[in-house]
Coordinates of C-alpha atoms in Angstrom, one line a residue:
X267 CA -24.0 -0.3 32.5
X268 CA -24.8 1.6 29.5
X269 CA -25.4 4.8 29.8
X270 CA -26.0 6.5 26.2
X271 CA -26.7 4.8 23.2
X272 CA -26.5 6.5 19.7
X273 CA -27.3 5.2 16.0
X274 CA -26.5 8.2 13.5
X275 CA -25.1 8.6 9.7
X276 CA -22.4 9.7 9.2
X277 CA -23.4 12.9 8.3
X278 CA -24.7 13.6 12.1
X279 CA -28.1 13.1 11.4
X280 CA -28.9 11.0 14.5
X281 CA -32.0 8.4 13.6
X282 CA -32.5 7.3 17.5
X283 CA -30.5 7.4 20.4
X284 CA -31.7 6.3 23.7
X285 CA -30.3 7.6 27.2
X286 CA -30.2 5.3 31.0
X287 CA -27.6 7.1 32.9
X288 CA -26.0 10.0 33.7
X289 CA -23.8 10.7 30.4
X290 CA -25.0 14.1 27.8
X291 CA -24.6 14.5 24.3
X292 CA -20.8 16.0 24.6
X293 CA -18.7 12.3 24.6
X294 CA -20.0 12.2 21.6
X295 CA -19.1 15.4 20.5
X296 CA -15.6 14.9 21.5
X297 CA -15.9 11.1 19.4
X298 CA -16.6 13.5 16.6
X299 CA -14.0 16.0 17.0
X300 CA -11.3 14.1 18.6
X301 CA -11.5 10.7 16.7
X302 CA -14.3 10.7 13.5
X303 CA -12.8 14.3 11.9
X304 CA -9.3 13.4 12.3
X305 CA -9.3 10.0 10.5
X306 CA -8.4 8.2 14.0
X307 CA -11.3 5.5 14.0
X308 CA -9.2 2.3 13.1
X309 CA -9.5 2.9 16.9
X310 CA -10.9 0.1 19.9
X311 CA -12.4 2.7 22.0
X312 CA -12.1 6.4 22.4
X313 CA -12.0 7.7 26.5
X314 CA -13.3 11.5 27.2
X315 CA -13.9 12.3 31.5
X316 CA -15.3 9.4 33.4
X317 CA -16.8 7.8 30.2
X318 CA -15.9 5.2 27.4
X319 CA -17.0 5.2 24.3
X320 CA -17.0 2.3 21.4
X321 CA -18.7 2.1 18.1
X322 CA -19.0 0.6 14.8
X323 CA -19.6 1.3 11.1
X324 CA -22.5 0.4 8.3
X325 CA -21.2 1.9 5.6
X326 CA -22.7 0.8 2.8
X327 CA -25.8 2.7 4.9
X328 CA -23.2 5.2 5.5
X329 CA -24.7 4.8 9.7
X330 CA -22.2 4.7 12.8
X331 CA -23.8 3.0 16.4
X332 CA -22.4 4.3 19.1
X333 CA -22.2 3.2 22.7
X334 CA -21.4 5.0 26.1
X335 CA -21.0 3.5 29.3
X336 CA -18.5 4.0 32.7
X337 CA -14.7 3.5 31.9
X338 CA -14.6 2.3 35.7
X339 CA -17.3 -0.9 34.8
X340 CA -15.4 -2.3 31.8
X341 CA -18.4 -3.8 30.5
X342 CA -17.0 -6.9 28.3
X343 CA -20.7 -7.4 26.4
X344 CA -20.6 -3.9 24.4
X345 CA -18.8 -4.8 21.2
X346 CA -21.2 -8.0 21.2
X347 CA -24.0 -5.1 21.4
X348 CA -22.5 -3.2 18.4
X349 CA -22.3 -6.1 16.7
X350 CA -25.7 -7.4 17.1
X351 CA -28.1 -4.0 16.5
X352 CA -25.6 -2.7 13.4
X353 CA -26.7 -6.5 12.1
X354 CA -30.4 -5.8 13.5
X355 CA -31.2 -2.8 12.6
X356 CA -29.2 -3.0 9.2
X357 CA -31.6 -6.2 7.9
X358 CA -34.7 -4.2 9.4
X359 CA -34.3 -0.8 7.7
X360 CA -31.5 -1.6 5.4
X361 CA -33.7 -1.4 1.9
X362 CA -35.6 1.9 3.4
X363 CA -32.7 3.6 4.2
X364 CA -30.8 3.3 0.6
X365 CA -33.9 3.2 -1.1
X366 CA -33.9 7.4 0.3
X367 CA -37.3 8.0 -1.6
X368 CA -39.3 7.1 1.3
X369 CA -37.2 9.6 3.7
X370 CA -36.3 9.1 7.1
X371 CA -37.9 5.4 8.4
X372 CA -39.4 5.6 11.4
X373 CA -38.2 3.9 14.3
X374 CA -41.2 3.2 16.8
X375 CA -41.2 -0.2 17.1
X376 CA -36.9 0.1 17.2
X377 CA -36.7 0.8 20.9
X378 CA -38.9 -2.4 21.6
X379 CA -36.5 -4.8 19.6
X380 CA -33.7 -3.3 21.3
X381 CA -34.5 -3.3 24.8
X382 CA -35.1 -6.7 24.3
X383 CA -31.6 -7.0 22.5
X384 CA -30.1 -5.2 25.5
X385 CA -32.0 -7.6 28.2
X386 CA -30.4 -10.6 26.8
X387 CA -27.1 -9.8 26.2
X388 CA -26.7 -8.2 29.6
X389 CA -28.2 -11.8 31.0
X390 CA -25.8 -14.0 28.9
X391 CA -23.1 -11.4 30.6
X392 CA -24.0 -12.1 33.8
X393 CA -24.5 -16.0 33.1
X394 CA -21.3 -16.4 32.0
X395 CA -20.1 -14.5 34.7
X396 CA -21.2 -16.8 37.2
X397 CA -18.4 -18.0 40.1
X398 CA -18.1 -21.7 39.2
X399 CA -17.4 -24.1 42.6
X400 CA -13.0 -25.4 42.2
X401 CA -12.7 -28.7 41.4
X402 CA -11.7 -31.0 44.1
X403 CA -7.9 -31.9 43.7
X404 CA -9.0 -35.2 43.3
X405 CA -11.3 -34.2 40.4
X406 CA -8.2 -33.4 38.4
X407 CA -6.0 -34.8 36.0
X408 CA -3.0 -33.1 38.0
X409 CA -4.2 -35.8 41.3
X410 CA -4.0 -38.6 38.9
X411 CA -0.4 -37.7 36.9
X412 CA 0.8 -37.5 40.4
X413 CA -0.6 -40.6 41.9
X414 CA 0.2 -43.1 38.9
X415 CA 3.5 -41.6 39.2
X416 CA 3.9 -42.4 42.7
X417 CA 3.5 -45.7 42.5
X418 CA 5.8 -46.4 39.0
X419 CA 8.9 -47.7 39.5
X420 CA 12.0 -45.3 38.2
X421 CA 13.1 -46.9 35.0
X422 CA 9.3 -46.4 33.8
X423 CA 8.6 -42.6 35.2
X424 CA 11.4 -41.8 31.9
X425 CA 8.4 -43.7 29.6
X426 CA 5.6 -41.5 31.1
X427 CA 7.4 -38.8 30.2
X428 CA 7.9 -37.6 33.9
X429 CA 11.7 -36.1 35.1
X430 CA 14.0 -39.2 36.2
X431 CA 15.9 -38.5 39.4
X432 CA 19.0 -36.5 39.9
X433 CA 22.1 -39.1 39.6
X434 CA 23.8 -38.4 42.6
X435 CA 27.6 -39.0 40.7
X436 CA 26.7 -36.6 38.5
X437 CA 25.6 -34.2 41.3
X438 CA 29.0 -33.6 43.0
X439 CA 30.5 -33.2 40.1
X440 CA 27.8 -30.4 39.7
X441 CA 29.3 -29.0 43.1
X442 CA 32.9 -29.2 42.3
X443 CA 32.8 -27.8 38.8
X444 CA 30.8 -24.8 41.0
X445 CA 33.8 -24.5 43.2
X446 CA 36.4 -24.6 41.4
X447 CA 34.5 -21.5 39.2
X448 CA 34.5 -19.5 42.3
X449 CA 37.9 -19.8 43.6
X450 CA 39.5 -19.1 40.4
X451 CA 40.8 -15.2 40.1
X452 CA 38.6 -12.9 37.8
X453 CA 40.4 -11.3 35.3
X454 CA 40.1 -7.1 34.8
X455 CA 39.2 -6.7 38.0
X456 CA 40.9 -4.7 40.3
X457 CA 41.9 -6.1 43.6
X458 CA 42.7 -3.0 45.8
X459 CA 40.5 0.2 45.8
X460 CA 41.9 3.4 44.4
X461 CA 44.2 0.8 42.3
X462 CA 44.5 2.2 38.8
X463 CA 44.9 0.6 35.1
X464 CA 48.8 0.3 34.3
X465 CA 47.5 2.1 31.2
X466 CA 45.9 4.9 32.9
X467 CA 49.5 5.8 34.1
X468 CA 51.5 7.8 30.8
X469 CA 55.0 6.5 30.4
X470 CA 58.3 8.2 31.8
X471 CA 59.6 10.1 29.3
X472 CA 57.0 9.4 26.5
X473 CA 55.9 12.0 24.6
X474 CA 52.4 12.0 26.1
X475 CA 54.0 12.8 29.0
X476 CA 56.3 15.8 28.2
X477 CA 52.6 17.6 26.4
X478 CA 51.8 21.0 28.0
X479 CA 47.8 20.6 29.5
X480 CA 45.5 22.9 27.6
X481 CA 44.6 25.5 29.3
X482 CA 41.1 25.9 30.7
X483 CA 38.6 28.4 30.8
X484 CA 38.3 30.7 34.1
X485 CA 34.5 30.9 35.1
X486 CA 32.6 31.8 38.4
X487 CA 34.9 33.8 40.8
X488 CA 37.8 32.6 39.4
X489 CA 37.3 35.0 36.3
X490 CA 40.4 38.0 36.7
X491 CA 38.6 41.8 36.5
X492 CA 41.2 41.9 33.1
X493 CA 39.2 38.5 31.8
X494 CA 35.5 39.6 32.2
X495 CA 35.8 42.8 29.9
X496 CA 37.6 40.9 27.6
X497 CA 34.4 38.6 27.3
X498 CA 31.6 41.4 28.3
X499 CA 30.3 42.2 24.4
X500 CA 27.0 43.8 25.5
X501 CA 28.3 47.3 25.8
X502 CA 29.9 46.8 22.5
X503 CA 29.6 50.0 19.8
X504 CA 26.8 48.7 17.7
X505 CA 25.8 52.5 16.9
X506 CA 27.4 52.5 13.1
X507 CA 25.4 52.2 10.6
X508 CA 23.7 48.7 9.1
X509 CA 22.6 47.6 6.0
X510 CA 20.7 44.7 6.0
X511 CA 18.3 45.1 2.7
X512 CA 20.0 41.7 2.0
X513 CA 17.9 40.0 4.3
X514 CA 14.7 41.1 2.8
X515 CA 13.6 39.8 -0.8
X516 CA 11.3 41.8 -2.5
X517 CA 10.1 39.2 -5.0
X518 CA 9.0 37.2 -1.7
X519 CA 6.9 39.9 -0.2
X520 CA 3.5 39.2 0.9
X521 CA 0.5 41.9 0.2
X522 CA -1.4 44.3 1.7
X523 CA -5.2 43.1 2.2
X524 CA -8.1 45.9 2.1
X525 CA -7.9 46.2 5.5
X526 CA -4.7 47.4 5.8
X527 CA -3.2 44.3 7.1
X528 CA 0.3 42.4 6.0
X529 CA -0.3 38.7 5.1
X530 CA 2.8 36.2 4.6
X531 CA 2.9 34.9 0.9
X532 CA 2.0 31.4 0.1
X533 CA 3.6 29.0 -0.3
X534 CA 4.2 28.9 -4.5
X535 CA 3.4 25.3 -5.4
X536 CA 5.7 23.5 -7.6
X537 CA 4.6 22.4 -11.9
X538 CA 3.7 19.5 -10.9
X539 CA 1.3 20.6 -7.8
X540 CA -0.2 23.1 -10.5
X541 CA -0.7 19.8 -13.0
X542 CA -2.6 18.6 -9.9
X543 CA -6.5 18.4 -9.8
X544 CA -8.8 18.2 -6.9
X545 CA -10.8 16.9 -8.5
X546 CA -10.4 15.0 -11.1
X547 CA -13.0 13.4 -12.5
X548 CA -13.1 8.6 -13.0
X549 CA -13.4 9.5 -16.4
X550 CA -9.7 10.4 -16.4
X551 CA -8.4 7.2 -14.5
X552 CA -10.7 5.5 -17.1
X553 CA -7.6 7.0 -19.2
X554 CA -4.8 6.2 -17.0
X555 CA -5.6 2.7 -16.7
X556 CA -6.2 1.8 -20.5
X557 CA -3.0 3.0 -20.9
X558 CA -1.1 1.3 -18.6
X559 CA -3.6 -1.8 -20.2
X560 CA -2.0 -1.5 -23.3
X561 CA 1.5 -1.2 -22.0
X562 CA 3.5 -3.5 -23.1
X563 CA 5.7 -4.0 -20.5
X564 CA 3.0 -4.7 -17.5
X565 CA 6.1 -5.0 -15.3
X566 CA 7.3 -1.9 -15.4
X567 CA 3.6 -0.4 -15.2
X568 CA 3.1 -2.2 -12.3
X569 CA 5.8 0.1 -10.3
X570 CA 4.4 3.0 -8.1
X571 CA 1.2 3.4 -5.8
X572 CA -1.9 4.1 -8.5
X573 CA 0.0 1.4 -10.9
X574 CA -0.7 -1.2 -8.0
X575 CA -4.5 0.6 -7.8
X576 CA -4.9 -0.8 -11.7
X577 CA -3.9 -4.1 -10.8
X578 CA -6.4 -4.2 -8.5
X579 CA -9.9 -6.0 -9.8
X580 CA -12.9 -5.0 -9.0
X581 CA -15.4 -6.1 -6.5
X582 CA -18.9 -5.2 -6.5
X583 CA -18.7 -4.8 -2.0
X584 CA -15.0 -3.9 -0.5
X585 CA -14.0 -6.3 2.4
X586 CA -10.9 -6.1 4.4
X587 CA -9.3 -8.8 2.8
X588 CA -9.1 -6.8 -0.5
X589 CA -8.5 -3.0 1.1
X590 CA -5.3 -5.1 2.9
X591 CA -3.0 -5.1 0.1
X592 CA -4.3 -1.6 -1.7
X593 CA -3.6 -0.2 2.2
X594 CA -0.5 -2.2 2.9
X595 CA 1.2 -0.2 -0.6
X596 CA -0.4 3.2 0.3
X597 CA 1.0 3.1 3.9
X598 CA 4.1 2.7 2.2
X599 CA 4.0 5.2 0.2
X600 CA 3.1 7.5 3.4
X601 CA 6.1 6.6 4.7
X602 CA 8.9 7.6 2.1
X603 CA 6.9 10.2 2.2
X604 CA 8.6 11.5 5.5
X605 CA 5.1 10.2 7.3
X606 CA 5.6 8.7 10.3
X607 CA 5.1 5.0 10.6
X608 CA 2.6 4.9 13.3
X609 CA 0.8 7.9 12.2
X610 CA 0.9 5.9 8.6
X611 CA -0.9 2.7 9.4
X612 CA -3.0 4.4 12.4
X613 CA -4.7 6.9 8.3
X614 CA -4.7 3.8 6.1
X615 CA -6.6 1.9 9.0
X616 CA -8.8 4.9 9.5
X617 CA -9.6 4.8 5.8
X618 CA -9.9 1.2 5.2
X619 CA -12.2 1.2 8.4
X620 CA -14.9 3.5 5.7
X621 CA -14.4 1.5 3.2
X622 CA -15.6 -1.8 4.2
X623 CA -18.4 -2.4 3.0
X624 CA -19.5 0.1 0.3
X625 CA -20.6 -1.0 -2.7
X626 CA -18.7 -0.2 -5.8
X627 CA -19.2 -0.8 -9.2
X628 CA -16.4 -1.6 -11.4
X629 CA -12.4 -1.9 -11.7
X630 CA -12.0 2.0 -12.4
X631 CA -14.5 2.7 -9.5
X632 CA -12.2 1.3 -7.1
X633 CA -9.1 3.0 -8.1
X634 CA -10.7 6.6 -7.9
X635 CA -12.6 5.8 -4.5
X636 CA -9.9 4.5 -2.4
X637 CA -7.7 7.9 -3.9
X638 CA -10.4 9.7 -3.3
X639 CA -11.1 8.4 0.2
X640 CA -7.7 8.8 0.8
X641 CA -7.5 12.3 -0.1
X642 CA -11.2 13.6 1.9
X643 CA -9.0 12.1 4.9
X644 CA -6.2 13.9 4.6
X645 CA -7.8 17.7 4.0
X646 CA -9.4 17.1 7.0
X647 CA -6.4 16.4 8.8
X648 CA -4.5 19.1 7.3
X649 CA -7.5 21.7 7.9
X650 CA -6.6 24.1 10.7
X651 CA -9.6 23.0 13.8
X652 CA -9.3 26.7 15.5
X653 CA -8.3 29.7 14.3
X654 CA -4.9 30.7 12.8
X655 CA -5.4 34.8 12.8
X656 CA -3.0 36.5 15.0
X657 CA -3.4 39.5 13.7
X658 CA -6.8 39.4 15.7
X659 CA -6.4 38.1 18.6
X660 CA -2.9 40.7 19.2
X661 CA -6.0 43.6 18.6
X662 CA -8.2 41.5 21.5
X663 CA -5.1 41.7 23.6
X664 CA -5.2 45.8 22.6
X665 CA -8.8 46.2 23.4
X666 CA -7.8 44.6 26.8
X667 CA -4.6 47.1 26.7
X668 CA -2.4 44.5 27.6
X669 CA 1.0 42.6 25.2
X670 CA 0.4 39.5 23.1
X671 CA 2.5 36.9 24.3
X672 CA 4.3 34.3 22.1
X673 CA 6.6 31.5 23.3
X674 CA 8.6 29.8 20.9
X675 CA 9.7 26.1 21.8
X676 CA 11.1 22.8 20.5
X677 CA 14.9 21.2 20.0
X678 CA 18.4 22.1 19.4
X679 CA 19.0 23.4 16.1
X680 CA 15.4 24.0 14.3
X681 CA 15.7 27.7 14.0
X682 CA 13.9 29.4 16.7
X683 CA 15.5 32.4 16.5
X684 CA 15.9 32.6 13.1
X685 CA 11.8 31.8 12.5
X686 CA 11.4 34.6 15.9
X687 CA 12.8 37.2 13.8
X688 CA 11.2 36.5 10.9
X689 CA 7.7 36.3 12.5
X690 CA 8.8 40.1 14.3
X691 CA 8.9 41.4 10.6
X692 CA 6.0 40.0 9.7
X693 CA 4.2 41.9 12.5
X694 CA 6.3 44.8 12.2
X695 CA 4.8 45.2 9.4
X696 CA 1.4 45.5 10.1
X697 CA 2.8 48.0 12.4
X698 CA 2.6 46.5 15.5
X699 CA 5.2 47.3 18.1
X700 CA 7.5 44.0 19.4
X701 CA 9.7 42.9 22.2
X702 CA 12.0 39.8 22.7
X703 CA 12.4 38.3 25.4
X704 CA 15.2 36.4 25.2
X705 CA 14.8 33.8 27.8
X706 CA 18.0 31.4 26.8
X707 CA 19.9 32.1 29.1
X708 CA 21.9 28.6 28.3
X709 CA 22.8 28.6 24.8
X710 CA 26.4 30.8 24.3
X711 CA 25.3 33.7 21.8
X712 CA 22.0 32.8 22.1
X713 CA 21.0 36.8 23.5
X714 CA 23.6 38.3 21.1
X715 CA 21.8 36.6 18.5
X716 CA 18.6 38.5 19.3
X717 CA 20.6 41.4 19.6
X718 CA 21.4 41.2 16.4
X719 CA 18.2 40.3 14.2
X720 CA 16.8 43.1 16.5
X721 CA 19.4 45.7 15.4
X722 CA 18.5 44.4 11.7
X723 CA 15.2 44.6 11.7
X724 CA 15.0 47.9 13.0
X725 CA 17.2 48.9 10.0
X726 CA 15.3 47.6 7.7
X727 CA 12.1 49.7 9.0
X728 CA 12.8 53.0 10.2
X729 CA 9.9 54.1 11.9
X730 CA 9.4 50.6 12.9
X731 CA 9.6 49.6 17.5
X732 CA 11.0 46.3 17.8
X733 CA 13.2 46.1 21.1
X734 CA 14.7 43.3 23.1
X735 CA 14.3 42.5 26.9
X736 CA 17.3 40.4 28.8
X737 CA 19.4 39.9 31.2
X738 CA 22.1 38.4 30.0
X739 CA 22.9 34.1 31.4
X740 CA 22.7 32.1 33.9
X741 CA 19.4 33.8 34.9
X742 CA 15.8 31.9 35.6
X743 CA 14.1 32.2 32.2
X744 CA 10.6 32.6 33.2
X745 CA 11.7 35.3 35.8
X746 CA 13.1 37.4 32.8
X747 CA 9.9 36.0 30.6
X748 CA 7.6 37.6 33.5
X749 CA 9.9 41.0 33.8
X750 CA 9.3 41.0 30.0
X751 CA 6.1 41.4 29.9
X752 CA 5.2 43.7 33.2
X753 CA 8.0 45.6 31.5
X754 CA 6.4 45.6 27.3
X755 CA 2.4 47.0 29.4
X756 CA 5.0 50.3 30.6
X757 CA 6.6 50.9 27.5
X758 CA 3.6 50.5 25.5
X759 CA 4.9 47.2 23.3
X760 CA 2.0 44.8 21.4
X761 CA 3.7 42.0 21.6
X762 CA 5.7 39.9 23.8
X763 CA 8.0 36.9 21.4
X764 CA 9.5 34.4 24.2
X765 CA 12.4 33.3 22.5
X766 CA 14.0 30.0 24.9
X767 CA 16.7 27.5 24.8
X768 CA 16.4 25.0 22.9
X769 CA 16.3 21.1 24.8
X770 CA 15.5 17.7 23.9
X771 CA 12.3 15.9 25.1
X772 CA 14.0 13.7 27.2
X773 CA 15.8 16.1 29.4
X774 CA 14.3 16.1 32.1
X775 CA 15.4 19.3 34.3
X776 CA 15.4 21.6 30.9
X777 CA 11.5 19.8 30.0
X778 CA 10.8 21.2 33.9
X779 CA 12.4 24.8 33.2
X780 CA 10.2 24.6 30.1
X781 CA 6.7 23.6 31.9
X782 CA 7.8 26.6 34.4
X783 CA 8.2 29.6 32.0
X784 CA 4.6 28.7 30.7
X785 CA 2.6 28.3 34.3
X786 CA 4.3 31.2 35.4
X787 CA 3.2 33.2 32.2
X788 CA -0.1 32.2 30.8
X789 CA 1.5 33.0 27.0
X790 CA -1.0 33.8 25.2
X791 CA 0.3 31.2 21.6
X792 CA 2.8 28.6 22.4
X793 CA 4.6 27.9 19.5
X794 CA 6.5 24.7 18.7
X795 CA 8.9 25.2 15.7
X796 CA 9.9 22.0 14.0
X797 CA 11.8 21.0 10.5
X798 CA 10.3 19.6 8.3
X799 CA 13.3 16.8 7.9
X800 CA 11.7 14.4 10.6
X801 CA 9.7 11.2 10.2
X802 CA 9.6 9.5 13.6
X803 CA 11.1 11.8 15.5
X804 CA 8.7 14.4 15.2
X805 CA 6.1 12.4 16.8
X806 CA 8.1 12.1 19.7
X807 CA 8.9 15.3 20.2
X808 CA 5.5 16.8 20.6
X809 CA 4.3 13.9 22.2
X810 CA 6.5 14.3 25.5
X811 CA 6.4 18.3 24.8
X812 CA 2.6 18.1 25.3
X813 CA 3.8 15.7 28.3
X814 CA 5.7 17.8 29.7
X815 CA 3.7 20.8 29.6
X816 CA 0.8 18.6 31.6
X817 CA 2.9 16.5 34.3
X818 CA 4.7 19.4 35.4
X819 CA 2.3 22.5 35.3
X820 CA 0.5 21.3 38.5
X821 CA -2.5 22.7 37.8
X822 CA -5.6 21.2 37.1
X823 CA -6.3 22.4 32.8
X824 CA -2.8 22.8 31.6
X825 CA -1.6 23.9 28.2
X826 CA -0.6 22.8 25.9
X827 CA 0.8 23.5 21.9
X828 CA -0.9 25.3 20.4
X829 CA 0.3 26.0 16.8
X830 CA 3.7 24.7 14.9
X831 CA 6.3 26.8 12.8
X832 CA 8.1 23.8 9.9
X833 CA 11.3 25.0 8.9
X834 CA 13.8 23.9 6.5
X835 CA 10.4 23.7 4.4
X836 CA 12.9 24.7 1.0
X837 CA 14.8 21.3 1.2
X838 CA 12.3 18.5 1.1
X839 CA 11.2 18.7 -2.3
X840 CA 7.8 16.7 -2.1
X841 CA 8.6 14.6 1.5
X842 CA 5.8 16.8 3.4
X843 CA 4.9 14.1 5.7
X844 CA 6.1 15.7 8.8
X845 CA 3.4 18.2 8.1
X846 CA 0.9 16.0 8.5
X847 CA 2.6 13.5 11.1
X848 CA 2.7 17.0 13.4
X849 CA -0.7 18.3 12.7
X850 CA -1.9 14.5 13.5
X851 CA 0.0 14.2 16.6
X852 CA -1.4 17.0 17.9
X853 CA -4.9 18.5 16.3
X854 CA -2.9 21.7 15.8
X855 CA -2.4 23.8 12.9
X856 CA 0.4 24.2 11.1
X857 CA 0.7 28.7 11.4
X858 CA 4.1 29.0 9.0
X859 CA 6.9 27.2 7.3
X860 CA 10.0 28.6 6.8
X861 CA 11.4 28.2 3.7
X862 CA 15.1 30.2 3.6
X863 CA 17.4 32.7 5.6
X864 CA 15.9 36.1 4.8
X865 CA 12.8 37.7 6.9
X866 CA 10.8 37.3 3.7
X867 CA 10.8 33.6 3.7
X868 CA 7.5 33.1 5.7
X869 CA 4.8 31.3 3.9
X870 CA 1.5 30.6 4.6
X871 CA 1.0 26.8 4.0
X872 CA -1.6 25.7 1.6
X873 CA -3.0 22.0 2.3
X874 CA -3.9 21.4 -1.5
X875 CA 0.1 21.8 -1.9
X876 CA 0.8 19.2 0.8
X877 CA -2.1 16.9 0.0
X878 CA -1.1 17.2 -3.6
X879 CA 2.8 16.0 -2.6
X880 CA 1.8 13.4 -0.2
X881 CA -0.3 11.6 -2.9
X882 CA 1.9 12.3 -6.1
X883 CA 4.3 9.2 -6.9

């Protein structure tokens, strides 16, 4: 049974709605937030809690028709209802909506018409599902063919297309071949348990047998007191003066706001980005098209994304068929910008779905409108939907007299520890007391790396309070993080930065350990650190990290990734597709981007910069 049906404009104005069941407006709100705003409308259905939601667009009227029903029922007539309702509504009220001079049309009679339409479609669906009595076997074609085959002579069976009887001599020959095959010894199979291959034993007198085996490192209880002393670097003398000035680039320092807060610098736009105008007029596109048409070599002008648009002829109304080659080229362009293939496909399908049915005036407006629609979609996806003001959240935690906790997660080698130290430098510039928790108890040198960072940060700022909480290697990382948070409460630290071991998303034991750390300590922010170099891999990493946090938490409301830091952003030129892939996958913002090796190489990502890079040829 249908629970809810609504007709609304794309701007959010509800023209008509009817409620049949307990469904409230919350599934509709989730649809708008999770699907329509995020440009995921290429999907056919959306599930939220116990409800399934389907919708259809009427783009020439800027309308959306939405149907909500229990997902357990799996109503098969919803698509037919949406299509019929949108057609009848457009035929009846389309002209009045397009004129706009008459205001919002009165829909008093539409309720009666919709009820009649719904009843008709439901009745047709019931009739189509009525159980039919099965036919008797004597009434089937199979019975007729079997009877004819039984009566026919063996030589006639071949003519009837039926398999002939197997020749007895051929059958016996096959049996003999199988017996011989099973009796023959299998080459390469060892005959006795524990038998060794001759190649496995070294030849006596050879050079291999004379080589001395490499002496392995002694671990666990086999370590002598002498070996243990040589391996212990925890009490090494680091009291000598440290010069860490080279780790700060004064030209890259951020600025202090009016309220005294220190903000990291924005990512600098390239010269090509500065020439890109977000408000390019249609006249500029016209000039580009005119130059392309006057070019002496049309073949050369046809290269690239925008020149492909120039070869398209304008139509009065955009159709799926006319948009398909354009969006195919757009998809290829986005993939070349390092956008994950699946996301590029979903995004192009969603944009095309929003353009179908729109009336366009000429060739020039086709080119401008397609790019404008894609630009709008990219901005909507990349613009943060939640607060990215960490300093405000930290101030709230200070008011509650507790430390603000941030955990850094990600795969191996992406720069978690390095960017944790950059974040610590930013926090220290805001006069916050930082405690770094060394919870990477797996990688050799991880604790020592953080110790060096803490020492350098102290050397840069004489009054800086930055300490390291560590318990060595081989310990439970969740317990160390919990102890560090408790210690921060006692010592008055404002922020606890929790470093974790890098792990591949398919490593089940390590992913369980990460979920345990998050569940036990419930950090304020879970930041995923990822490389800007990845493409399709970014989607796989984020999806599986989020799935592990959910599946292994044991909580009714598990945590998920709250934001991302994109590292090595200075190595990718304009191939910034990873930023789009990560934001699209999680729906969470990119808090910072890493652009170098100094503590000042932590930048704010500008949405306009990424959009310009994605659309530039």
